[in-house]
mmCIF file of C-alpha atoms in Angstrom:
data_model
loop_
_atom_site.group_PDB
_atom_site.id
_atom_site.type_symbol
_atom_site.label_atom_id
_atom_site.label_comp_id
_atom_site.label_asym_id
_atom_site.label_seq_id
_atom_site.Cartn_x
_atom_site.Cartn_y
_atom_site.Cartn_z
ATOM 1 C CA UNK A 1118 -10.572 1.583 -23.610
ATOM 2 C CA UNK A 1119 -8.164 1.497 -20.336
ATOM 3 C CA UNK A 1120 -8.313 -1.576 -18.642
ATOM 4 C CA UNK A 1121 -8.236 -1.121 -14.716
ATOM 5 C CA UNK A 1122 -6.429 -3.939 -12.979
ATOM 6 C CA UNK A 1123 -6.574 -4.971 -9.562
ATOM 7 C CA UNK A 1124 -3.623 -5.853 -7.140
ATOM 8 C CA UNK A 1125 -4.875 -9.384 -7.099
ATOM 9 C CA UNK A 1126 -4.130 -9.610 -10.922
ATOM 10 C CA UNK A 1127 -0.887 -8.495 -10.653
ATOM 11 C CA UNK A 1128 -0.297 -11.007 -7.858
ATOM 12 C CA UNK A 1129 -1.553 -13.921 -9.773
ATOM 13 C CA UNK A 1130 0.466 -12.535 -12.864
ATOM 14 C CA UNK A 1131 3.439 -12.971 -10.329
ATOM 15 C CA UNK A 1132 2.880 -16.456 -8.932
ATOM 16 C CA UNK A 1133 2.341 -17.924 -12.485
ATOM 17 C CA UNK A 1134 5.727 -16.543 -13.368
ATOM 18 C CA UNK A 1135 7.296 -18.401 -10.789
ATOM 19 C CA UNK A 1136 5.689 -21.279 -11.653
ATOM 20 C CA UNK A 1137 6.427 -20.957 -15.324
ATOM 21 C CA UNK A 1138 10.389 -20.172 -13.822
ATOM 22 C CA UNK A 1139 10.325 -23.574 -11.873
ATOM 23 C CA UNK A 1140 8.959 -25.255 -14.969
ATOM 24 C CA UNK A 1141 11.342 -24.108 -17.586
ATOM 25 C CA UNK A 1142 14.328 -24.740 -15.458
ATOM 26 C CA UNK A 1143 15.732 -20.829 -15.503
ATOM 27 C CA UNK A 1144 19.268 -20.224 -14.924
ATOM 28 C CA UNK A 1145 20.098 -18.584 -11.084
ATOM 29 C CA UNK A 1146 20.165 -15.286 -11.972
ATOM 30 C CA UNK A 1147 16.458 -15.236 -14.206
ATOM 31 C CA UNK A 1148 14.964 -16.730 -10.926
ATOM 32 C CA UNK A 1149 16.348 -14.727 -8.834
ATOM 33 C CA UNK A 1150 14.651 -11.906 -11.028
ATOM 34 C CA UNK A 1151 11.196 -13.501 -10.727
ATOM 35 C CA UNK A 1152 11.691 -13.975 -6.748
ATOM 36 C CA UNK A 1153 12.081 -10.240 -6.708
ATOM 37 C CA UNK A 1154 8.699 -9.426 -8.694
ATOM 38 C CA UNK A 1155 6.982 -11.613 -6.608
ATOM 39 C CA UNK A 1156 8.421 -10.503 -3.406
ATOM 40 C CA UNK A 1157 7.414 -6.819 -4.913
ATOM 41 C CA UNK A 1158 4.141 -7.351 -6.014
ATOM 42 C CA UNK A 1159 3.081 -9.047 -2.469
ATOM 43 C CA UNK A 1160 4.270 -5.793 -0.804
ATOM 44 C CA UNK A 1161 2.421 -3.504 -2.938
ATOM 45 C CA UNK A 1162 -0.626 -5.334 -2.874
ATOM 46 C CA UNK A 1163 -0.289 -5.531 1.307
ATOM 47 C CA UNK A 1164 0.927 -1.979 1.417
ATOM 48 C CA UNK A 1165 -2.622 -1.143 -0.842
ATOM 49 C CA UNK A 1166 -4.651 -3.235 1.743
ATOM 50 C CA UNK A 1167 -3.465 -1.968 4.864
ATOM 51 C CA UNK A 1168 -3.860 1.939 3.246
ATOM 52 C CA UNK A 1169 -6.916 1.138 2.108
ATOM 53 C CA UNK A 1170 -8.030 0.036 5.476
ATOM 54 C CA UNK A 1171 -6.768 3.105 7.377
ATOM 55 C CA UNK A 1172 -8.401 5.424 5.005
ATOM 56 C CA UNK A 1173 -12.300 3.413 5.720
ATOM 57 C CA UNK A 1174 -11.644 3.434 9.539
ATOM 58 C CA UNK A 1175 -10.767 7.190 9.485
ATOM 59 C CA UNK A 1176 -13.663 8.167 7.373
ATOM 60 C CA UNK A 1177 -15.793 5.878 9.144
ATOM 61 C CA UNK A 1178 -14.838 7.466 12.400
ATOM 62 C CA UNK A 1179 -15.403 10.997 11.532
ATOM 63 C CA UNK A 1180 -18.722 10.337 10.219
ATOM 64 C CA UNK A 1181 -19.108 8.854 14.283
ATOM 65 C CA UNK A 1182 -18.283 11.730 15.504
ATOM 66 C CA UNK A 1183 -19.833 14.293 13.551
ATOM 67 C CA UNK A 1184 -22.897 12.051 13.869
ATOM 68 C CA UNK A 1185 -23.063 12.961 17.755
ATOM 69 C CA UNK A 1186 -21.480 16.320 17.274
ATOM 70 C CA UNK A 1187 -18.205 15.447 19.344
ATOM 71 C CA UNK A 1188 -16.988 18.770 17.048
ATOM 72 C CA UNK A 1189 -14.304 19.155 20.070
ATOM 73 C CA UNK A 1190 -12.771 15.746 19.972
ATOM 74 C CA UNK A 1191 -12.830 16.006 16.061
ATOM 75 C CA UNK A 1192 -10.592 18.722 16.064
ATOM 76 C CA UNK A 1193 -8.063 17.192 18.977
ATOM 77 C CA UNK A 1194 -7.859 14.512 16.379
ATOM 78 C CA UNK A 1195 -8.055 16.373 13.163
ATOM 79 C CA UNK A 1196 -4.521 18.080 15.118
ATOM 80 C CA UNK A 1197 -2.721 14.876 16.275
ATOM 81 C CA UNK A 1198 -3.123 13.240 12.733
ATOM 82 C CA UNK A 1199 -1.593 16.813 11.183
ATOM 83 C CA UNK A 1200 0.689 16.895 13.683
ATOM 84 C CA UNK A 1201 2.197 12.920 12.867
ATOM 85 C CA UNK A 1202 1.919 14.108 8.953
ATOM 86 C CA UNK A 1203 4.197 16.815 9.790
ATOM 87 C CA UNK A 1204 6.706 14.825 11.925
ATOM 88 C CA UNK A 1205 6.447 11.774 9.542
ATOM 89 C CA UNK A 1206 6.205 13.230 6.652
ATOM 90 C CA UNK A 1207 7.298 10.480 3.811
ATOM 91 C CA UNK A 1208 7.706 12.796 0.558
ATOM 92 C CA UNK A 1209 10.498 14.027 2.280
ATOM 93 C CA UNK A 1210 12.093 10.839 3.525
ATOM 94 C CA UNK A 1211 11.684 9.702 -0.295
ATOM 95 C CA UNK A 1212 13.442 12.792 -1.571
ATOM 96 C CA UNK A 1213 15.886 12.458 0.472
ATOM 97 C CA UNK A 1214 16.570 8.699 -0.472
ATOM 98 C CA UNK A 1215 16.566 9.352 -3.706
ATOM 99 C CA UNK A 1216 18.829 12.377 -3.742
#
């Protein structure tokens, strides 16, 4: 059986390494090494948030609309949010950095 964990675990995970790294007196370069997991794992878990939050208002908004059958001003928006996917589009940006 898989077990699904959260962001939050992962975050604790993090902050009781750092503890555990201020406890057993690491050497610079070991800290340094559990600064950077921390710092990590707080991004990802913020980056998950503030997705997750975009993706409820959207669908939350285009149940509004198609609740009063604004079909018009769906499709204006359906085409500005296509439109900023295809000028921002990020799977190129990250092939790019990576090649």
């Amino acid at each position: 059986m898989l077990q699904h964990r959260r962001p939050m675990d992962d975050l604790l995970t993090a902050m009781r390494l750092a503890v555990t790294a201020r406890d057993c007196h690491l050497v610079p370069g070991e800290l340094v090494v559990v600064v950077v997991v921390v710092v990590v794992v707080v991004v990802v878990v913020v980056v998950v948030v503030v997705v997750v939050v975009i993706v409820v208002v959207v669908v939350f908004f285009f149940i509004y609309l198609t609740t009063f059958d604004n079909v018009f001003l769906m499709v204006i928006i359906v085409i500005l949010i296509a439109d900023f996917g295809s000028k921002y589009n990020f799977e190129k940006k990250l092939s790019l950095a990576v090649s």
